[in-house]
Short mmCIF file of C-alpha atoms in Angstrom, two decimals:
data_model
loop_
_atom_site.label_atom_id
_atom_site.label_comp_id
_atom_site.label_asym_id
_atom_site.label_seq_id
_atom_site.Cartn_x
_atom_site.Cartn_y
_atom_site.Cartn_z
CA UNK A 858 30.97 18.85 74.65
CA UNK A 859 28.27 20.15 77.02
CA UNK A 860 27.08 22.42 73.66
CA UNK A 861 26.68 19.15 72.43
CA UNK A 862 24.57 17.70 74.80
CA UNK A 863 22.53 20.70 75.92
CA UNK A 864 21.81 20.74 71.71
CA UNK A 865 20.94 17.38 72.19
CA UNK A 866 18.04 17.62 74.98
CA UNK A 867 16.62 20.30 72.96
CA UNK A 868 16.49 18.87 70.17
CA UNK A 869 14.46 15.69 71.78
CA UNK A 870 12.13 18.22 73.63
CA UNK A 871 10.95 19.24 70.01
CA UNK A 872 10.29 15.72 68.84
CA UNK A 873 8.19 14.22 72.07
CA UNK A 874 5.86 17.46 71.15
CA UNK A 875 4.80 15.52 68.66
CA UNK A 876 2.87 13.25 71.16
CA UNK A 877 0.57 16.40 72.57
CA UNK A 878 -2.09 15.86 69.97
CA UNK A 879 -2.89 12.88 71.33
CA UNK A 880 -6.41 13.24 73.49
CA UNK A 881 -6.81 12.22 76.89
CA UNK A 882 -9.39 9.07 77.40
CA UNK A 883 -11.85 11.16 79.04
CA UNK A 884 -11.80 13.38 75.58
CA UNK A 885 -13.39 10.38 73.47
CA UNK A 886 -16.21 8.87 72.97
CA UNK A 887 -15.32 5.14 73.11
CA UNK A 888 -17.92 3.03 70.53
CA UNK A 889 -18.08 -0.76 72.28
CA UNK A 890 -21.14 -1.74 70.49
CA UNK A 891 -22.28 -1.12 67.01
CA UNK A 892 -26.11 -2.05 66.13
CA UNK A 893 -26.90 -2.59 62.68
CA UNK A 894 -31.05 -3.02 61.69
CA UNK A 895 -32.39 -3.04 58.04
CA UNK A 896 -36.05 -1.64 56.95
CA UNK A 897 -37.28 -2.86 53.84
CA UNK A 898 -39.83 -0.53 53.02
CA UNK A 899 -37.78 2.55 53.29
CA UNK A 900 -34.35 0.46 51.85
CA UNK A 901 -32.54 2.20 54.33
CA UNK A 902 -30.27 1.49 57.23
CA UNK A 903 -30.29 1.83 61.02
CA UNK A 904 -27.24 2.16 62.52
CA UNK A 905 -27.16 2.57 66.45
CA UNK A 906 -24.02 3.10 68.80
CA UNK A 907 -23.26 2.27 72.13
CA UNK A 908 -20.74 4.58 73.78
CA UNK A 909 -18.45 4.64 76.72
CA UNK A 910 -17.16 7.79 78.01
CA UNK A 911 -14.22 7.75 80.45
CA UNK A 912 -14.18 10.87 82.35
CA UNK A 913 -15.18 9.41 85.55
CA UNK A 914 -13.07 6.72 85.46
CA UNK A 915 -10.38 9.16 85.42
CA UNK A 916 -11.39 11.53 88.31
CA UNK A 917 -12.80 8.63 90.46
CA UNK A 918 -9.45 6.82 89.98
CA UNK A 919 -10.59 2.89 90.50
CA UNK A 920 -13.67 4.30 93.63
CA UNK A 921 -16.87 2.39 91.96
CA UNK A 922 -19.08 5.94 91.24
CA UNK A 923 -21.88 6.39 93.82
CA UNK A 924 -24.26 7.54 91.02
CA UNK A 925 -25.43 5.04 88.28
CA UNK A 926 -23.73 5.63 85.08
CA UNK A 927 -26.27 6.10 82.05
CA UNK A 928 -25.63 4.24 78.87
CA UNK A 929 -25.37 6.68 76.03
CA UNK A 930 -26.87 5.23 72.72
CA UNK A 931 -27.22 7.29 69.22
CA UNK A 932 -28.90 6.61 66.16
CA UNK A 933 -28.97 7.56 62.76
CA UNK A 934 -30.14 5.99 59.11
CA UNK A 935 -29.53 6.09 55.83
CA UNK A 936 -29.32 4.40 52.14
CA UNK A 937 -26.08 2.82 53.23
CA UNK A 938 -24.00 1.81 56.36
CA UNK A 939 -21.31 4.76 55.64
CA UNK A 940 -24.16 7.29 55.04
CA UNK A 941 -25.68 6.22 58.02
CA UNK A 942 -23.19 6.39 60.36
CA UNK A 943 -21.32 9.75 59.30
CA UNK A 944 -24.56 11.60 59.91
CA UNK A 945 -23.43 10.55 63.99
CA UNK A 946 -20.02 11.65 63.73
CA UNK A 947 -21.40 15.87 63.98
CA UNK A 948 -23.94 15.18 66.47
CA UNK A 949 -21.01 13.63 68.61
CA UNK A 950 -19.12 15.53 70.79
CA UNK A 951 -16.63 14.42 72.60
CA UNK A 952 -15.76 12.98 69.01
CA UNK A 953 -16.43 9.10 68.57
CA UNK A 954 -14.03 6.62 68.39
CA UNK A 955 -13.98 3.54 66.86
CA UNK A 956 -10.56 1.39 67.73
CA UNK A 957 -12.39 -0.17 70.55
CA UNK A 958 -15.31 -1.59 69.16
CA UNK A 959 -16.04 -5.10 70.56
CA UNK A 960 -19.42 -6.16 69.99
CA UNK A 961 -21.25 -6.02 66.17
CA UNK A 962 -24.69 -6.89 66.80
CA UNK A 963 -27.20 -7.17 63.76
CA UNK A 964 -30.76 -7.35 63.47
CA UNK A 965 -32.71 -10.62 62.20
CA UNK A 966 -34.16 -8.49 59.48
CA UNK A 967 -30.82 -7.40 58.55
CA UNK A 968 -29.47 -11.46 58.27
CA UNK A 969 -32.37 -12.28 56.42
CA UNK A 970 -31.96 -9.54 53.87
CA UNK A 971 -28.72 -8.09 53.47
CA UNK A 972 -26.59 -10.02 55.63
CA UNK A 973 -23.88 -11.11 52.90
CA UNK A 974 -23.69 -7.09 51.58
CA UNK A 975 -23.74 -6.22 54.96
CA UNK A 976 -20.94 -8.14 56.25
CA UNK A 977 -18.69 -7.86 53.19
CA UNK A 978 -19.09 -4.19 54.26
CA UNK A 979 -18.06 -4.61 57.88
CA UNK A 980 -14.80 -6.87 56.79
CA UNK A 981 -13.50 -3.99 54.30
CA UNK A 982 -13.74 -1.71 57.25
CA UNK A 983 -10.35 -0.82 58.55
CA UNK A 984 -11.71 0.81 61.79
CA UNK A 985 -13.33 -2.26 62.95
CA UNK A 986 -11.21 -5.47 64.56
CA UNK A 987 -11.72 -8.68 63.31
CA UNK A 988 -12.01 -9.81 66.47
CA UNK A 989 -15.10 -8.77 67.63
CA UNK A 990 -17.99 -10.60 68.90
CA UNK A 991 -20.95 -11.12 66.63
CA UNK A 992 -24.08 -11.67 67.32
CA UNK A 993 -27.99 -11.20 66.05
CA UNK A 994 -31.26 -10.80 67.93
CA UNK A 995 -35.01 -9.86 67.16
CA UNK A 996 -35.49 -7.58 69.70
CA UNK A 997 -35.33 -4.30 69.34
CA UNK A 998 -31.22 -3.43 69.16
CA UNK A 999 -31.73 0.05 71.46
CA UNK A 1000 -33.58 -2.39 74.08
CA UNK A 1001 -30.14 -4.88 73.75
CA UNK A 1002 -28.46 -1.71 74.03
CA UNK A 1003 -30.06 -0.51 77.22
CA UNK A 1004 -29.50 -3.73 79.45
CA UNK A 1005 -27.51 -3.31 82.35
CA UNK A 1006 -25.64 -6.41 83.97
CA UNK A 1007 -26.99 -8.11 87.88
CA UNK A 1008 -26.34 -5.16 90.40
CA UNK A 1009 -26.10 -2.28 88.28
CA UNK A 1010 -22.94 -3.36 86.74
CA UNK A 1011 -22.34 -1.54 83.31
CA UNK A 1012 -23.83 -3.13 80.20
CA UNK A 1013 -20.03 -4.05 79.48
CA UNK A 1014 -20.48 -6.79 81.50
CA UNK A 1015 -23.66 -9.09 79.83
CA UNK A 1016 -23.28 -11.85 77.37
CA UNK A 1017 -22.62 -9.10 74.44
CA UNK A 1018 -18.92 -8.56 75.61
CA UNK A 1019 -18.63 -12.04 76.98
CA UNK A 1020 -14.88 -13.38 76.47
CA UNK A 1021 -14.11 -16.95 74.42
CA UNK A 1022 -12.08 -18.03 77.25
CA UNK A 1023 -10.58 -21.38 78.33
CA UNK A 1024 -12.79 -21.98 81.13
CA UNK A 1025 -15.30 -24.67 81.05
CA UNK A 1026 -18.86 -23.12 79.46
CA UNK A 1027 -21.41 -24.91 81.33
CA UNK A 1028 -25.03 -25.12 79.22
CA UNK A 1029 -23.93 -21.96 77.50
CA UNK A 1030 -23.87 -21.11 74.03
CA UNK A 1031 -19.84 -19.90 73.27
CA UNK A 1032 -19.76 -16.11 71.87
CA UNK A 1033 -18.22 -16.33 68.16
CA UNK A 1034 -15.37 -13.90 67.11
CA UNK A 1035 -16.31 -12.16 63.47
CA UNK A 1036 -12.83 -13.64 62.25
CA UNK A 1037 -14.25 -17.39 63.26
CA UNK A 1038 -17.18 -16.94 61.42
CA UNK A 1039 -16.35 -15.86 58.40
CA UNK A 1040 -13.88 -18.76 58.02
CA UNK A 1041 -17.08 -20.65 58.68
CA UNK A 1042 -19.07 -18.53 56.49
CA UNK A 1043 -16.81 -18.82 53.36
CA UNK A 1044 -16.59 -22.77 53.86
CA UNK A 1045 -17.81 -24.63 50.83
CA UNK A 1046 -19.58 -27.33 53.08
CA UNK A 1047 -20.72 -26.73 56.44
CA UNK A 1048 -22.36 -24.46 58.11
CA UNK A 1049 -21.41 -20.98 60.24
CA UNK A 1050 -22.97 -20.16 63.53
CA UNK A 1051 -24.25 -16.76 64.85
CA UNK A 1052 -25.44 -16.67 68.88
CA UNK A 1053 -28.70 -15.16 69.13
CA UNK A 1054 -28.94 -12.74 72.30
CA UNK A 1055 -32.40 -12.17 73.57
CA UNK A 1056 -33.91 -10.36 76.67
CA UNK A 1057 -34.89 -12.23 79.75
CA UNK A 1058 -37.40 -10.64 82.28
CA UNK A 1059 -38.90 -13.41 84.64
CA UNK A 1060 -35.19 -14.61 86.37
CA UNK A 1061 -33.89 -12.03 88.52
CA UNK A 1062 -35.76 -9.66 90.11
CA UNK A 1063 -34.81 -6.41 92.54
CA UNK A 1064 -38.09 -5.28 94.35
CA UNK A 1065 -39.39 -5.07 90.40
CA UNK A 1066 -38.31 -7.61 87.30
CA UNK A 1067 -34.95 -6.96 86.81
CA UNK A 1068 -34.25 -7.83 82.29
CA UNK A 1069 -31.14 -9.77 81.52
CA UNK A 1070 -29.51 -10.56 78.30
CA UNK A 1071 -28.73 -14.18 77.48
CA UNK A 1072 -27.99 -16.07 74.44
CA UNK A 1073 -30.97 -18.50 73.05
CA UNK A 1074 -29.84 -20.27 70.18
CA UNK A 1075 -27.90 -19.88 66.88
CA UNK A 1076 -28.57 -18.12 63.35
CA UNK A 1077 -27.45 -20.87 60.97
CA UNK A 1078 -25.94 -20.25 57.85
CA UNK A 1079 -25.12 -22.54 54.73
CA UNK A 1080 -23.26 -21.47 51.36
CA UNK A 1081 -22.97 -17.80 52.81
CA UNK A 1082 -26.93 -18.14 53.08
CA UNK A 1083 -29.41 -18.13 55.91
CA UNK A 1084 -30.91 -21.27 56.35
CA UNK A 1085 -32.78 -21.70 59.96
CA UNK A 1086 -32.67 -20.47 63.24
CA UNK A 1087 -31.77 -23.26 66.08
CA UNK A 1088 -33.27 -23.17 69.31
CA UNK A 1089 -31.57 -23.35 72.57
CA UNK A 1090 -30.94 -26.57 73.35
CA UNK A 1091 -30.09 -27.61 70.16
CA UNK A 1092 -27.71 -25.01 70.08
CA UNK A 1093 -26.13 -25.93 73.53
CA UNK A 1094 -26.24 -29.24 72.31
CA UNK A 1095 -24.49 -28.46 69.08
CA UNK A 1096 -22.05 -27.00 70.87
CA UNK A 1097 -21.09 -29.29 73.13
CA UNK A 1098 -20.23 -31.66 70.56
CA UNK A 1099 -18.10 -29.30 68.04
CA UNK A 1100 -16.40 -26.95 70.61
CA UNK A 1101 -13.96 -27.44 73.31
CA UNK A 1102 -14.73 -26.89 76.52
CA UNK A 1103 -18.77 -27.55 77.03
CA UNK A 1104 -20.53 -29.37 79.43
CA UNK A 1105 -23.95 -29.93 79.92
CA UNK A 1106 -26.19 -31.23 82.44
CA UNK A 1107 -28.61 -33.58 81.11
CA UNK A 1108 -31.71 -35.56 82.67
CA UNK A 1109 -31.85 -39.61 82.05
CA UNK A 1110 -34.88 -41.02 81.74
CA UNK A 1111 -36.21 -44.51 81.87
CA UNK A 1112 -39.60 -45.03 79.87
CA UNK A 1113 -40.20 -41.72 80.43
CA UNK A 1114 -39.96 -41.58 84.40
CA UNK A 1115 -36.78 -39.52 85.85
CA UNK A 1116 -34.00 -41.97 87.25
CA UNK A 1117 -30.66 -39.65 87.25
CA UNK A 1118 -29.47 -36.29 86.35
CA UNK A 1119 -25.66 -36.25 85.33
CA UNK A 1120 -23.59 -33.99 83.97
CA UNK A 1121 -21.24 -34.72 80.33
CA UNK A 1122 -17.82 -33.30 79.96
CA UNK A 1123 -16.36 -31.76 76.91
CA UNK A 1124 -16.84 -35.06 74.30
CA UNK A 1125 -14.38 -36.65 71.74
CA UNK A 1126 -16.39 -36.88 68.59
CA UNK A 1127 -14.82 -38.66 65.66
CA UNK A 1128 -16.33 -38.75 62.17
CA UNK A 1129 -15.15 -41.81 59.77
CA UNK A 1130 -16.09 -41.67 56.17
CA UNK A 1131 -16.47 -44.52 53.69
CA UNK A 1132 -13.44 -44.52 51.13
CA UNK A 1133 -14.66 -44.10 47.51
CA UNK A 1134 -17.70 -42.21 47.91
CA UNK A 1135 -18.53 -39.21 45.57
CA UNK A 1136 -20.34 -37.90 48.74
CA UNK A 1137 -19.86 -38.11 52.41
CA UNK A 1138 -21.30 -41.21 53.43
CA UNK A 1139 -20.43 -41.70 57.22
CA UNK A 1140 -20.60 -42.91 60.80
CA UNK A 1141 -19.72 -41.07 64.46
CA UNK A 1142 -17.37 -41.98 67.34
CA UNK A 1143 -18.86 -40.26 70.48
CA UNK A 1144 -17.02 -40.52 73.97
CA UNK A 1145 -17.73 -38.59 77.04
CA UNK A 1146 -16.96 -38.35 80.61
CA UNK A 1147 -20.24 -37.97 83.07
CA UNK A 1148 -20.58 -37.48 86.46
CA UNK A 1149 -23.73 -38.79 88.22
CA UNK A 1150 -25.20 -35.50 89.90
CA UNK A 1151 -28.37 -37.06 91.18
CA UNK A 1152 -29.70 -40.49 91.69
CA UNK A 1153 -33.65 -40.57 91.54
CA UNK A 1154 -34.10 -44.64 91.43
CA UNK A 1155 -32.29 -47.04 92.22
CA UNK A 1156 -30.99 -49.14 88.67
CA UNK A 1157 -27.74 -50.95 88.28
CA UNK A 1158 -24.94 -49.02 86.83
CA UNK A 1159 -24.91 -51.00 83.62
CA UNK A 1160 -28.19 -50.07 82.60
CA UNK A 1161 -28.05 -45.81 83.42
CA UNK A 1162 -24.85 -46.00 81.25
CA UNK A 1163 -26.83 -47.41 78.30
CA UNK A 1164 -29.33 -45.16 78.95
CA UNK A 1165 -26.86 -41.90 78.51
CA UNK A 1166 -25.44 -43.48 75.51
CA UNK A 1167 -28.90 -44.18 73.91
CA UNK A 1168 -29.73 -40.48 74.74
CA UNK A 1169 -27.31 -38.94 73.07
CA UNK A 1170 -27.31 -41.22 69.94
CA UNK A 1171 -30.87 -40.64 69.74
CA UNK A 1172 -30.32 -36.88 70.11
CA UNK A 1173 -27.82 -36.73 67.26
CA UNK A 1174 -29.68 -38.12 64.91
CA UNK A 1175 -32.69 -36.26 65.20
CA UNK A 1176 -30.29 -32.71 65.07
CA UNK A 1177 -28.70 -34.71 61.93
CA UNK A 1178 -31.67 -35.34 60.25
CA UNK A 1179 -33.53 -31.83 61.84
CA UNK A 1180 -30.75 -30.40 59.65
CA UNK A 1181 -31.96 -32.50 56.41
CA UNK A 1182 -35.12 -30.86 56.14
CA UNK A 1183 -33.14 -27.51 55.54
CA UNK A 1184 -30.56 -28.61 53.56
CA UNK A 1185 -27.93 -27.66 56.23
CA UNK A 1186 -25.04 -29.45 57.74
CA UNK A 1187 -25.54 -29.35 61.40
CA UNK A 1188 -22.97 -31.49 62.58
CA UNK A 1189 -20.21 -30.18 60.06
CA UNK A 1190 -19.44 -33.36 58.35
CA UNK A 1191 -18.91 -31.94 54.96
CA UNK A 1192 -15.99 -29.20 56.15
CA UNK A 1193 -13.82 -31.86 56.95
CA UNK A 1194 -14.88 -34.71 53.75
CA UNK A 1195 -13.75 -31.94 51.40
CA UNK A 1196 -10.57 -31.25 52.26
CA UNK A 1197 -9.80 -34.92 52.60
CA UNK A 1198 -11.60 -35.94 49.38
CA UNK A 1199 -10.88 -33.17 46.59
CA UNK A 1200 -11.45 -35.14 43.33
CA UNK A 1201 -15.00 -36.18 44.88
CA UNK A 1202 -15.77 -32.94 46.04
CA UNK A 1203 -14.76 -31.40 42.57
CA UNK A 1204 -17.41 -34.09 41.09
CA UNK A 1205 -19.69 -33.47 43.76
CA UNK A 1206 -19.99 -29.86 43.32
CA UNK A 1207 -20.71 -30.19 38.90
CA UNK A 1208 -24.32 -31.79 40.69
CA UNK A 1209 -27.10 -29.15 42.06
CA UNK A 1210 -27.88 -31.91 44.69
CA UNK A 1211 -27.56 -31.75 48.57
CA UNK A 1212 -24.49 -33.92 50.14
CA UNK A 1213 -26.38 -35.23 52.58
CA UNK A 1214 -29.52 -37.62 53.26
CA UNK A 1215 -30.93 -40.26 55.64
CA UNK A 1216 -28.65 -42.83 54.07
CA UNK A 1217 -24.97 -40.81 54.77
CA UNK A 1218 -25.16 -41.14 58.69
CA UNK A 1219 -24.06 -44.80 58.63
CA UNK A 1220 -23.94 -45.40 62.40
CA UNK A 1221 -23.63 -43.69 65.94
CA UNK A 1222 -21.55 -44.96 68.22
CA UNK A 1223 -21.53 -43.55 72.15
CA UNK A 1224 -18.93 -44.87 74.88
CA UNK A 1225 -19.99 -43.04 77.81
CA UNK A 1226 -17.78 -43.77 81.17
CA UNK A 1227 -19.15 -42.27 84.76
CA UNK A 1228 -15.95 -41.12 87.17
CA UNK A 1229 -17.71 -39.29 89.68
CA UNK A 1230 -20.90 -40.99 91.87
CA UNK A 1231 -21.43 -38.17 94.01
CA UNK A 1232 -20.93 -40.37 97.17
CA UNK A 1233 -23.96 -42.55 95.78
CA UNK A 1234 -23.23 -46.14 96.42
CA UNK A 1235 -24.14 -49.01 94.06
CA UNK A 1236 -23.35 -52.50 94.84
CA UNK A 1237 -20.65 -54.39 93.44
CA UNK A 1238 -23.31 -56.86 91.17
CA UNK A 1239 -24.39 -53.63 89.34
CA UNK A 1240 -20.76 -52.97 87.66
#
C-alpha cells in the first residue's frame, strides 16, 4: 500500500514538470498598445508597439520605483500588417507577447485608406482580444505612444486604456470596445463611432507644459465607410443622448446673454416612426433630469425650463440635419427602423437613395424637469 502511494507522488512530480516552461512575467515583453499608420506613397505599413516589461514590478514588490520608468516603443514596416510586425519579433528580446494587448490605435491615414482591409485583418487575428479599445488620431502614433499620465504615472493610465465602466462619464467621450464597433460597423443603417485621441499641451503644466492625451471627437463611419469626422462637442453631445451614463454641463442662454449653467443627467430618448412608410419617417421623445448649477439672472422657473428644452431641440436638429449633408445617420434612427420594418427595408435597399432627409425628422419633443436648485431660491409665483 505505501508502494502504492510513494508510486503515486512520483508519478504526479513528473506531470506538474510540465508547468516549468512557462516564463516568469519579468521574462516577457508585455504588448499593451499596438499602433497601426499607412503611407501611400510607399504602399506600405507602419506598425509600432508599446511594451511593458515587468521586472521591476517583481523585485520592487508593490514600492512605487524611485526612478521614472521609460516607455519602450518599436517600430517596423512593411507591404502588409504580418510582414510588418514579424520583422519586431527578432529585434525583441525578452520575446514579445501579445495576450495582453488592450489598446489598437490607428492612424487617420490608415481609416481613410485601408481601414475596412485593415480591420478585417485585426478581427481574423487570434492573438488579439476582441475586447480592446479602439481608437484613431492624427498625430503622430510614437508621440500618442510617448505620453505619460498627471504625475509621472505610466502611460497605462491616459484615456488610451481608459475602462467602459458604470460610473457616470461627465462631458467625456466613452472609449469603444473593438467588439462594439464592429457590431456597429457591420449594421446596414446607422452609423459606428471611433474616439479620436489627440495631444493636449496648454492644461497642466509642471514648472514646463506638461502634454496630456484626451479624446476630441469621433471618426464616423456609414456602410463600413468613412464618412466625417465629428468634433467635440458634437461628439459629447452625441453621446449623451445614445449611451448610458453621460452627463453634461451645459450653459442657458437668453437672447444670447448668460442666465444659468445646469447640468443634464443621462436622457431617455425615444424614437417613434410613422407606420407604413417605405423609409423612416419619424419624431423624438427627449426627457432629462437637470440640476441648476448656477443662477446668473434672476427669471422665473417656467421660462429657464423652456429655455433647456428649446436648447436641446434646437441642438438635435442641427446634429440631425449636420448629418444630412454627409449622408450619415447621426442619431441612429435607421438601426432600429430596420429591424422593426423588414419588408420596407428590403424595398428600401432595391433604391440607391439615402433614408433620410429634412422631411423624416417629424418632430422633437423635450420634457426637461430640474430636481436640484443648488440652494437658489425662486418664489412660489415662478413654478
Amino acid at each position: 500500500m505505501r508502494g502504492k502511494w510513494i508510486l503515486t507522488f512520483i508519478t504526479g512530480c513528473f506531470i506538474l514538470t510540465g508547468c516549468s516552461g512557462l516564463k516568469n512575467i519579468q521574462d516577457l515583453t508585455y504588448i499593451v498598445a499596438i499602433g497601426l499608420d499607412y503611407d501611400e506613397e510607399k504602399q506600405e505599413y507602419t506598425a509600432y508597439l508599446q511594451g511593458l516589461n515587468f521586472a521591476n514590478v517583481a523585485k520592487q514588490e508593490g514600492a512605487k520605483p524611485i526612478e521614472p520608468i521609460p516607455i519602450f516603443i518599436a517600430s517596423a514596416s512593411g507591404e502588409t500588417l504580418n510582414l510588418a510586425v514579424s520583422k519586431l519579433y527578432k529585434k525583441s528580446e525578452p520575446p514579445v507577447f501579445f495576450g495582453h494587448v488592450e489598446t489598437l490605435v490607428l492612424s487617420k491615414r490608415l481609416v481613410k485608406h485601408r481601414f475596412r482591409e485593415v480591420i478585417e485583418e485585426v478581427g481574423r487575428n487570434r492573438s488579439l482580444r476582441h475586447t480592446m479599445r479602439l481608437i484613431t488620431t492624427e498625430e503622430k502614433i510614437p508621440d500618442i505612444f510617448n505620453i505619460k499620465a498627471l504625475f509621472n504615472y505610466p502611460a497605462v493610465y491616459t484615456v488610451l486604456y481608459k475602462k467602459n465602466t458604470d460610473e457616470m462619464f461627465q462631458d467625456e467621450i466613452k472609449p469603444t470596445r473593438l467588439m462594439h464597433f464592429l457590431r456597429e460597423f457591420y449594421e446596414p443603417m446607422g452609423v459606428a463611432k471611433l474616439p479620436s485621441v489627440k495631444i493636449d499641451h496648454d492644461t497642466w503644466k509642471a514648472e514646463k507644459d506638461y502634454p496630456v492625451l484626451f479624446f476630441d471627437g469621433f471618426g464616423i463611419f456609414q456602410k463600413q465607410k468613412f464618412m466625417k469626422d465629428l468634433s467635440m462637442n458634437d461628439a459629447v453631445y452625441i453621446n449623451w443622448l445614445l449611451e448610458k451614463r453621460v452627463s453634461i454641463d451645459q450653459k442657458v442662454e437668453e437672447d444670447e446673454q448668460l442666465v444659468a449653467a445646469v447640468k443634464l443627467s443621462s436622457p431617455k430618448m425615444k424614437i417613434k416612426y410613422v407606420k407604413g412608410k417605405t423609409s423612416p419617417e419619424f419624431s423624438i421623445e427627449i426627457s432629462t433630469q437637470a440640476d441648476l448649477l448656477e443662477k446668473i439672472k434672476d427669471i422665473p422657473i417656467d421660462n429657464l425650463i423652456k429655455l433647456i428644452e428649446a436648447d436641446i431641440k434646437t441642438k438635435v436638429m442641427r446634429i440631425y440635419n449636420d448629418g444630412l449633408e454627409k449622408n450619415t445617420d447621426l442619431l441612429n434612427v435607421g438601426e432600429k427602423w430596420y429591424r422593426e420594418h423588414p419588408q420596407q427595408y428590403q424595398k428600401l435597399m432595391r433604391t440607391s437613395n439615402f433614408y433620410l432627409d429634412q422631411n423624416s425628422l417629424k418632430n422633437v419633443k423635450v420634457d426637461v424637469q430640474i430636481f436640484h436648485f443648488n440652494t437658489y431660491k425662486y418664489e412660489e409665483k415662478s413654478f
